[in-house]
Short mmCIF file of C-alpha atoms in Angstrom, two decimals:
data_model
loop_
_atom_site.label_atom_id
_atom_site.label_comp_id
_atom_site.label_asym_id
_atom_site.label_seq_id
_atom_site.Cartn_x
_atom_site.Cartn_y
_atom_site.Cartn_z
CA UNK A 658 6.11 -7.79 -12.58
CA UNK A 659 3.81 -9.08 -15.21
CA UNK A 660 4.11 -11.60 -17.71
CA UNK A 661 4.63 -9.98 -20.92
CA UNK A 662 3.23 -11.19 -24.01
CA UNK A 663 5.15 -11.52 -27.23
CA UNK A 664 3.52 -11.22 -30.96
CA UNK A 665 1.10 -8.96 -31.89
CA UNK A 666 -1.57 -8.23 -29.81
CA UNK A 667 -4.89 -6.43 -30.29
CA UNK A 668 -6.45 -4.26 -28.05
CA UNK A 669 -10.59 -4.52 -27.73
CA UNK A 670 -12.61 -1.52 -27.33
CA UNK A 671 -13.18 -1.56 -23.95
CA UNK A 672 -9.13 -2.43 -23.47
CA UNK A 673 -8.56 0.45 -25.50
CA UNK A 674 -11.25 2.70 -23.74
CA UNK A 675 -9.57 1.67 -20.01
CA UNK A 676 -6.08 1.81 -21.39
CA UNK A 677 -6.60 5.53 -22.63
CA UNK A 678 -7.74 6.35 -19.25
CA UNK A 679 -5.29 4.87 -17.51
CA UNK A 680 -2.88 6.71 -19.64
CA UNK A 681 -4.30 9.99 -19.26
CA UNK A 682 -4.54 8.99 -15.09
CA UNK A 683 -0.47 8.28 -14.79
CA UNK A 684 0.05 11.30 -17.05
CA UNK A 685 -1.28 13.55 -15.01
CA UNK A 686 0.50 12.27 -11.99
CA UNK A 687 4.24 12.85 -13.59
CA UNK A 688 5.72 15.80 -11.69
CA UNK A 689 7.24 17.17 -14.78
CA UNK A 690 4.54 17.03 -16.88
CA UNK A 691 2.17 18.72 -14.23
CA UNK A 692 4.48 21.06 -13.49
CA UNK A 693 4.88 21.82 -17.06
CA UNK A 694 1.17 21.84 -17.78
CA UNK A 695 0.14 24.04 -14.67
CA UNK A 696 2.90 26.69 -15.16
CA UNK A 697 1.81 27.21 -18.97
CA UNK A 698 5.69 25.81 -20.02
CA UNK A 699 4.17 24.95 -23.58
CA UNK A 700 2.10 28.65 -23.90
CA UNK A 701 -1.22 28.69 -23.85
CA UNK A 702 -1.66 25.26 -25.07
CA UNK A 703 0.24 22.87 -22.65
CA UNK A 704 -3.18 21.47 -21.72
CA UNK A 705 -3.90 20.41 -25.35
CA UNK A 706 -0.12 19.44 -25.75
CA UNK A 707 -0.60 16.99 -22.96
CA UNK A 708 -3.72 15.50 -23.81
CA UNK A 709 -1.70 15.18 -27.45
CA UNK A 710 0.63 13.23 -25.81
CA UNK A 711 -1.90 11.08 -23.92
CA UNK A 712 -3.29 10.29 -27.74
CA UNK A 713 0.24 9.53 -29.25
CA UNK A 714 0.89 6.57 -26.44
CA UNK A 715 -2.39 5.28 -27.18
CA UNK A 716 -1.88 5.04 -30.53
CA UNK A 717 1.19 3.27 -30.02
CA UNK A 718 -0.36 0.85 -28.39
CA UNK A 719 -2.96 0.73 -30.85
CA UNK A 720 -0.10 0.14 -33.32
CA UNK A 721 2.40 -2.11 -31.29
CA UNK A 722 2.83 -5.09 -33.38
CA UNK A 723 5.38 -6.14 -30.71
CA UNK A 724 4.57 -5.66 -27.25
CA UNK A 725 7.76 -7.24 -26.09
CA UNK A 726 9.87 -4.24 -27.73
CA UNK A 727 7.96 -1.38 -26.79
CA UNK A 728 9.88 0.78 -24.46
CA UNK A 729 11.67 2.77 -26.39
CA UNK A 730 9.15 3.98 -28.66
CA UNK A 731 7.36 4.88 -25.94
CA UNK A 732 10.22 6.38 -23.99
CA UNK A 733 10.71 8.63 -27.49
CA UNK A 734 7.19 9.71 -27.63
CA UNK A 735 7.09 10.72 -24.07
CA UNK A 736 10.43 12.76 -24.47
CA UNK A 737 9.02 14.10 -27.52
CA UNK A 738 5.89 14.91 -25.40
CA UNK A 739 7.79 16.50 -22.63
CA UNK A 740 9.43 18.35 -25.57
CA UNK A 741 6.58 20.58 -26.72
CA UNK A 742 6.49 21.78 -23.34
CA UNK A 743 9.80 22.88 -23.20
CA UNK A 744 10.73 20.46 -19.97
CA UNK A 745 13.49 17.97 -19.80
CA UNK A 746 13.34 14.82 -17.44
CA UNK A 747 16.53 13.60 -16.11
CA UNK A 748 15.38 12.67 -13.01
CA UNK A 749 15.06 9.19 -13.93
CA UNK A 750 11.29 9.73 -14.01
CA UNK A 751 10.40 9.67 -17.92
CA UNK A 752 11.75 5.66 -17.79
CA UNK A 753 9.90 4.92 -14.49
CA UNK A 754 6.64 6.32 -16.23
CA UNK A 755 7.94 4.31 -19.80
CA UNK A 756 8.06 0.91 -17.41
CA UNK A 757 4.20 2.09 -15.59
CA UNK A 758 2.72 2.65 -18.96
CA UNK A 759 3.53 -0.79 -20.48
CA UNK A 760 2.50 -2.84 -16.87
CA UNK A 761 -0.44 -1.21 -17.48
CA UNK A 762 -1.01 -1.83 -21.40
CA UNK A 763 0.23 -5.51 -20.64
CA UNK A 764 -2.37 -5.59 -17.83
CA UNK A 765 -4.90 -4.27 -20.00
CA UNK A 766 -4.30 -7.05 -22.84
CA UNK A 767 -4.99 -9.57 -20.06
CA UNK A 768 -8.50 -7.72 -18.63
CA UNK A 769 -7.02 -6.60 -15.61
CA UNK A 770 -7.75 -2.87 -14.81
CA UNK A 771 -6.97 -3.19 -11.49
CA UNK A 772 -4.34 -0.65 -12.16
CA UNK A 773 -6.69 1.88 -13.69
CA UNK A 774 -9.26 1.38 -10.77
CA UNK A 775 -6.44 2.51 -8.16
CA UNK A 776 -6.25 5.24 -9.96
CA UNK A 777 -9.62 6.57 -9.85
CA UNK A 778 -9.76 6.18 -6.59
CA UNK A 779 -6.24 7.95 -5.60
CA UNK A 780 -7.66 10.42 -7.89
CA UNK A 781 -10.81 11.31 -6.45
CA UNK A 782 -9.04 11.32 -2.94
CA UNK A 783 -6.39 13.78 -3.57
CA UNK A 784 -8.79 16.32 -5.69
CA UNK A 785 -11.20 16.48 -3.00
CA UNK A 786 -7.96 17.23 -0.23
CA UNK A 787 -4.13 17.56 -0.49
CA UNK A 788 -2.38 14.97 1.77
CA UNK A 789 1.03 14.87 3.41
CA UNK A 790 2.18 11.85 2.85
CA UNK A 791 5.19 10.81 5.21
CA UNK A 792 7.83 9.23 3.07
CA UNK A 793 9.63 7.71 6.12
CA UNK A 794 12.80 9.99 6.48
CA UNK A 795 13.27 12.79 8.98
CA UNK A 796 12.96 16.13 6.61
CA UNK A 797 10.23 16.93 8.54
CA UNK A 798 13.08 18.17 11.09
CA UNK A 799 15.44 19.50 8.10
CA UNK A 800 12.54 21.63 6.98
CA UNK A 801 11.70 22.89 10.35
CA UNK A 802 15.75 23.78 10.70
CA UNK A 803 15.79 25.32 7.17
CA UNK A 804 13.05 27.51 8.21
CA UNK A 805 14.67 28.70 11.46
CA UNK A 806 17.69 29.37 9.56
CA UNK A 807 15.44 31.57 6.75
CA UNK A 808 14.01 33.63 10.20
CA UNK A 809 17.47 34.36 11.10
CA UNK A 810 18.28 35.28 7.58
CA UNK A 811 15.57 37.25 6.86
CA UNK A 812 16.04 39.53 10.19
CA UNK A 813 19.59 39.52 9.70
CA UNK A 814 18.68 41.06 5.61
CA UNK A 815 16.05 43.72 7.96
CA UNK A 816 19.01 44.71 9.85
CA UNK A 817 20.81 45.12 7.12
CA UNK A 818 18.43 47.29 5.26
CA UNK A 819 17.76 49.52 8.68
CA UNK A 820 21.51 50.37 8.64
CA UNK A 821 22.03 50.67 4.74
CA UNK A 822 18.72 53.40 5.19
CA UNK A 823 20.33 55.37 8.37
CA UNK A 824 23.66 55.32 6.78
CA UNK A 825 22.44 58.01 4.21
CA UNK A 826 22.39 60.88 6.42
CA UNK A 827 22.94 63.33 3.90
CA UNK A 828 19.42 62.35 3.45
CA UNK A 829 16.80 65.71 3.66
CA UNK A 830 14.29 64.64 6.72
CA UNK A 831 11.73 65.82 4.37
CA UNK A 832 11.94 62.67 2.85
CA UNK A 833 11.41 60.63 6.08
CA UNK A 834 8.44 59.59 7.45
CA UNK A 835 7.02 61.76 10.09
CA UNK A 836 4.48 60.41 12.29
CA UNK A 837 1.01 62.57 11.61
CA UNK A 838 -1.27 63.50 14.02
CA UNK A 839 -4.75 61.09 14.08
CA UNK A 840 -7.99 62.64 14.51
CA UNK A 841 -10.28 61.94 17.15
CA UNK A 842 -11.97 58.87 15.01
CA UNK A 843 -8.52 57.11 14.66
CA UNK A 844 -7.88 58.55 11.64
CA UNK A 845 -4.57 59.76 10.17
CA UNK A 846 -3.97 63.17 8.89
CA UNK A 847 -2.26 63.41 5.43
CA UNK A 848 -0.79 66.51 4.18
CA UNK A 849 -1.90 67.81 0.42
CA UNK A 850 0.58 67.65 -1.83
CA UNK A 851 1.24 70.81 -2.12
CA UNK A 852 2.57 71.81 1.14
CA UNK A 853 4.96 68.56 1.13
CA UNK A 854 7.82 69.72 2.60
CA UNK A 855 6.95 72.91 4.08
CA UNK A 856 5.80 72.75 8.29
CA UNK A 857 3.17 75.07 9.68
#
């Protein structure tokens, strides 16, 4: 972890200019605000919501006379952020992106946008193609399972419907589907309308 600094601190222009990109970078990384931005959680606005919130943290920092107290401030304008878009955190995620956002503000105090640069990079790489990334445990296998289990389900629910529809015999066979002669170009013959029902 970096060494944070304590008293105020000011922020240069190009600081500022890397930190607000850096902000807007991890942003748009945090599952729930993605999730809340992509599914229109906010209304028709999330997008400008977001970027709202990307402004608010860098103002913070802007304003941060103390850099060595600055989590929860930041943790409240996150929630507050999260908020507008009608999505809650409780994944543990909201203070895992608090704790990224100040590493990076403290590494941006110090010149370091090493950070930021990863960033680009990551995020040029995964708009261009989506990656699986293996995360080391076996779900591979629990998905494949789960999805055998769904095949059986979902033939067991056809079943189900075929005998729910042949139970109804009181059913009129008008209303079943008859097989209709095709015509010589592979074709199927419909009947108008109007003789529905009636056979020649």
């Amino acid at each position: 972890m970096n060494s944070r600094p304590s008293g105020p601190a000011m922020l240069t222009a190009e600081e500022q200019a890397v930190l607000n990109e850096g902000i807007g970078l991890i942003l748009s990384r945090w599952t729930a605000m993605r999730a809340a931005v992509d599914n229109g959680w906010g209304g028709r606005d999330s997008h400008l919501k977001a970027e709202s919130t990307v402004s608010n943290v860098l103002d913070y920092f802007i304003r941060l006379k103390d850099p060595a107290s600055g989590f929860d401030g930041l943790a409240d304008i996150l929630e507050n952020g999260l908020n507008e878009l009608n999505t809650v955190a409780d994944d543990g995620s909201l203070e895992e992106v608090t704790e990224t956002l100040l590493d990076l503000y403290y590494e941006c105090l110090e010149g370091n946008y090493q950070r930021v640069e990863k960033l680009r990079v990551t995020s040029s790489q995964t708009s261009a193609s989506v990656v699986k990334v293996p995360n080391g445990n076996d779900e591979d296998d629990e998905e494949s399972d789960d999805e055998d289990e769904d095949t059986h389900m979902n033939n067991d629910q056809t079943t189900d419907m075929m005998v729910d529809a042949s139970e109804h015999s009181d059913q009129k066979p008008e209303g079943m589907p008859v097989d209709e002669p095709k015509a010589d170009d592979g074709w199927t013959v419909v009947p108008s309308r109007k003789n529905k029902g009636k056979r020649n």
